[in-house]
Amino acid sequence: GGEGVDELWGEPFKVFSMPIEDFFQSRYIKISQTMSEIDQVTSSITTITITDDALSFVNNKLLELGVMAKMACETIRTDPVMFDVWPCYIAAKEEYEKSLDNLLSDKNEKKNIKFMHAYRLIKECGVLLIKLATLRVPIPDSVRSFTKKCEEFTKNHEKM
């Protein structure tokens, strides 16, 4: 593994090897960094999805998934509010996935290559948001790579 995910396996042992306040402080820092990366990912994909009417409805689903991913990320798994947060997160994930299916069925053949490239980035965005919400640790290499792909797409395809 990489990107800080390896240290996730050491988290349970930190509880016994450091003061509890320090442990929680380190967890809160990682969770806040993860939430910041979720914002970065949704911001990057928005530069693509707002440029075309055919993609605009997916933009709303991705933004909703981003909000719910942050809520799932910041909610402690043993907190009773998780029973409210998790179903909303799953519903946002399912709405995003349904919008992907709709996006493919409505594609315009004239913009096939650009459209499919945008579709792949939109799909990668969803996978990355789900991964961030589940791991609850930052994965800067993946986020940086995704952001760069979105910037390159925007630069190469000014208008779809």
GROMACS .gro file of C-alpha atoms in nm:
model
  160
    1GLY     CA    1   0.000   0.000   0.000
    2GLY     CA    2   0.092   0.361   0.008
    3GLU     CA    3  -0.037   0.713   0.046
    4GLY     CA    4  -0.062   0.687   0.425
    5VAL     CA    5  -0.303   0.394   0.411
    6ASP     CA    6  -0.040   0.167   0.568
    7GLU     CA    7  -0.046   0.371   0.886
    8LEU     CA    8  -0.418   0.302   0.915
    9TRP     CA    9  -0.329  -0.048   1.035
   10GLY     CA   10  -0.130   0.102   1.322
   11GLU     CA   11  -0.415   0.321   1.448
   12PRO     CA   12  -0.552   0.067   1.703
   13PHE     CA   13  -0.206   0.028   1.857
   14LYS     CA   14  -0.164   0.404   1.894
   15VAL     CA   15  -0.446   0.404   2.150
   16PHE     CA   16  -0.223   0.202   2.383
   17SER     CA   17   0.106   0.372   2.303
   18MET     CA   18   0.015   0.740   2.329
   19PRO     CA   19  -0.206   0.960   2.544
   20ILE     CA   20  -0.569   0.939   2.432
   21GLU     CA   21  -0.581   1.315   2.367
   22ASP     CA   22  -0.287   1.287   2.127
   23PHE     CA   23  -0.446   0.990   1.954
   24PHE     CA   24  -0.774   1.174   1.896
   25GLN     CA   25  -0.591   1.486   1.784
   26SER     CA   26  -0.400   1.286   1.520
   27ARG     CA   27  -0.725   1.120   1.403
   28TYR     CA   28  -0.908   1.454   1.380
   29ILE     CA   29  -0.623   1.600   1.177
   30LYS     CA   30  -0.634   1.307   0.933
   31ILE     CA   31  -1.011   1.325   0.904
   32SER     CA   32  -0.998   1.700   0.836
   33GLN     CA   33  -0.727   1.645   0.572
   34THR     CA   34  -0.947   1.378   0.414
   35MET     CA   35  -1.247   1.611   0.411
   36SER     CA   36  -1.031   1.876   0.244
   37GLU     CA   37  -0.934   1.623  -0.023
   38ILE     CA   38  -1.303   1.540  -0.079
   39ASP     CA   39  -1.361   1.912  -0.144
   40GLN     CA   40  -1.063   1.920  -0.381
   41VAL     CA   41  -1.193   1.621  -0.580
   42THR     CA   42  -1.546   1.763  -0.614
   43SER     CA   43  -1.408   2.103  -0.710
   44SER     CA   44  -1.187   1.947  -0.979
   45ILE     CA   45  -1.469   1.750  -1.142
   46THR     CA   46  -1.701   2.051  -1.131
   47THR     CA   47  -1.472   2.231  -1.377
   48ILE     CA   48  -1.571   1.960  -1.626
   49THR     CA   49  -1.934   1.891  -1.540
   50ILE     CA   50  -2.053   2.253  -1.541
   51THR     CA   51  -1.929   2.316  -1.895
   52ASP     CA   52  -2.189   2.099  -2.066
   53ASP     CA   53  -2.564   2.073  -2.018
   54ALA     CA   54  -2.551   1.696  -2.071
   55LEU     CA   55  -2.321   1.665  -1.768
   56SER     CA   56  -2.483   1.923  -1.539
   57PHE     CA   57  -2.728   1.681  -1.373
   58VAL     CA   58  -2.436   1.454  -1.280
   59ASN     CA   59  -2.265   1.753  -1.121
   60ASN     CA   60  -2.544   1.782  -0.863
   61LYS     CA   61  -2.518   1.410  -0.782
   62LEU     CA   62  -2.140   1.436  -0.738
   63LEU     CA   63  -2.172   1.740  -0.513
   64GLU     CA   64  -2.430   1.558  -0.302
   65LEU     CA   65  -2.204   1.252  -0.283
   66GLY     CA   66  -1.917   1.479  -0.174
   67VAL     CA   67  -2.123   1.632   0.108
   68MET     CA   68  -2.239   1.291   0.228
   69ALA     CA   69  -1.887   1.146   0.197
   70LYS     CA   70  -1.761   1.420   0.431
   71MET     CA   71  -2.042   1.350   0.676
   72ALA     CA   72  -1.966   0.976   0.670
   73CYS     CA   73  -1.596   1.049   0.710
   74GLU     CA   74  -1.637   1.278   1.011
   75THR     CA   75  -1.891   1.062   1.194
   76ILE     CA   76  -1.743   0.811   1.436
   77ARG     CA   77  -1.865   0.463   1.351
   78THR     CA   78  -1.993   0.404   1.705
   79ASP     CA   79  -2.187   0.732   1.716
   80PRO     CA   80  -2.564   0.664   1.704
   81VAL     CA   81  -2.601   0.943   1.445
   82MET     CA   82  -2.423   0.706   1.206
   83PHE     CA   83  -2.759   0.531   1.163
   84ASP     CA   84  -2.884   0.856   1.007
   85VAL     CA   85  -2.569   0.950   0.816
   86TRP     CA   86  -2.482   0.615   0.659
   87PRO     CA   87  -2.817   0.556   0.481
   88CYS     CA   88  -2.799   0.911   0.337
   89TYR     CA   89  -2.444   0.845   0.219
   90ILE     CA   90  -2.549   0.516   0.054
   91ALA     CA   91  -2.850   0.687  -0.107
   92ALA     CA   92  -2.623   0.960  -0.250
   93LYS     CA   93  -2.384   0.693  -0.378
   94GLU     CA   94  -2.670   0.505  -0.547
   95GLU     CA   95  -2.809   0.825  -0.703
   96TYR     CA   96  -2.462   0.903  -0.840
   97GLU     CA   97  -2.433   0.551  -0.985
   98LYS     CA   98  -2.780   0.578  -1.142
   99SER     CA   99  -2.684   0.911  -1.298
  100LEU     CA  100  -2.380   0.742  -1.455
  101ASP     CA  101  -2.609   0.488  -1.623
  102ASN     CA  102  -2.837   0.767  -1.746
  103LEU     CA  103  -2.539   0.962  -1.874
  104LEU     CA  104  -2.426   0.673  -2.091
  105SER     CA  105  -2.771   0.608  -2.233
  106ASP     CA  106  -2.814   0.976  -2.331
  107LYS     CA  107  -2.477   1.036  -2.497
  108ASN     CA  108  -2.450   1.225  -2.822
  109GLU     CA  109  -2.242   1.041  -3.081
  110LYS     CA  110  -2.088   1.364  -3.218
  111LYS     CA  111  -1.894   1.420  -2.899
  112ASN     CA  112  -1.811   1.057  -2.838
  113ILE     CA  113  -1.436   1.077  -2.762
  114LYS     CA  114  -1.455   1.386  -2.540
  115PHE     CA  115  -1.772   1.260  -2.378
  116MET     CA  116  -1.623   0.921  -2.293
  117HIS     CA  117  -1.313   1.088  -2.149
  118ALA     CA  118  -1.537   1.306  -1.929
  119TYR     CA  119  -1.740   0.998  -1.834
  120ARG     CA  120  -1.424   0.816  -1.720
  121LEU     CA  121  -1.323   1.114  -1.506
  122ILE     CA  122  -1.671   1.137  -1.355
  123LYS     CA  123  -1.660   0.767  -1.273
  124GLU     CA  124  -1.310   0.798  -1.125
  125CYS     CA  125  -1.433   1.091  -0.915
  126GLY     CA  126  -1.706   0.879  -0.759
  127VAL     CA  127  -1.466   0.595  -0.685
  128LEU     CA  128  -1.223   0.838  -0.524
  129LEU     CA  129  -1.493   1.002  -0.309
  130ILE     CA  130  -1.612   0.662  -0.188
  131LYS     CA  131  -1.255   0.554  -0.113
  132LEU     CA  132  -1.186   0.871   0.087
  133ALA     CA  133  -1.507   0.834   0.288
  134THR     CA  134  -1.435   0.470   0.363
  135LEU     CA  135  -1.064   0.496   0.450
  136ARG     CA  136  -1.094   0.823   0.643
  137VAL     CA  137  -0.730   0.905   0.575
  138PRO     CA  138  -0.589   1.137   0.308
  139ILE     CA  139  -0.466   0.978  -0.015
  140PRO     CA  140  -0.276   1.273  -0.164
  141ASP     CA  141  -0.115   1.090  -0.458
  142SER     CA  142  -0.451   0.975  -0.595
  143VAL     CA  143  -0.612   1.314  -0.538
  144ARG     CA  144  -0.320   1.497  -0.700
  145SER     CA  145  -0.330   1.260  -0.999
  146PHE     CA  146  -0.707   1.305  -1.038
  147THR     CA  147  -0.683   1.684  -1.011
  148LYS     CA  148  -0.413   1.686  -1.278
  149LYS     CA  149  -0.629   1.473  -1.511
  150CYS     CA  150  -0.919   1.717  -1.468
  151GLU     CA  151  -0.693   2.015  -1.539
  152GLU     CA  152  -0.557   1.846  -1.852
  153PHE     CA  153  -0.909   1.762  -1.970
  154THR     CA  154  -1.022   2.122  -1.922
  155LYS     CA  155  -0.715   2.252  -2.104
  156ASN     CA  156  -0.754   2.009  -2.397
  157HIS     CA  157  -1.132   2.035  -2.432
  158GLU     CA  158  -1.223   2.398  -2.379
  159LYS     CA  159  -1.583   2.340  -2.486
  160MET     CA  160  -1.745   2.000  -2.528
   0.00000   0.00000   0.00000
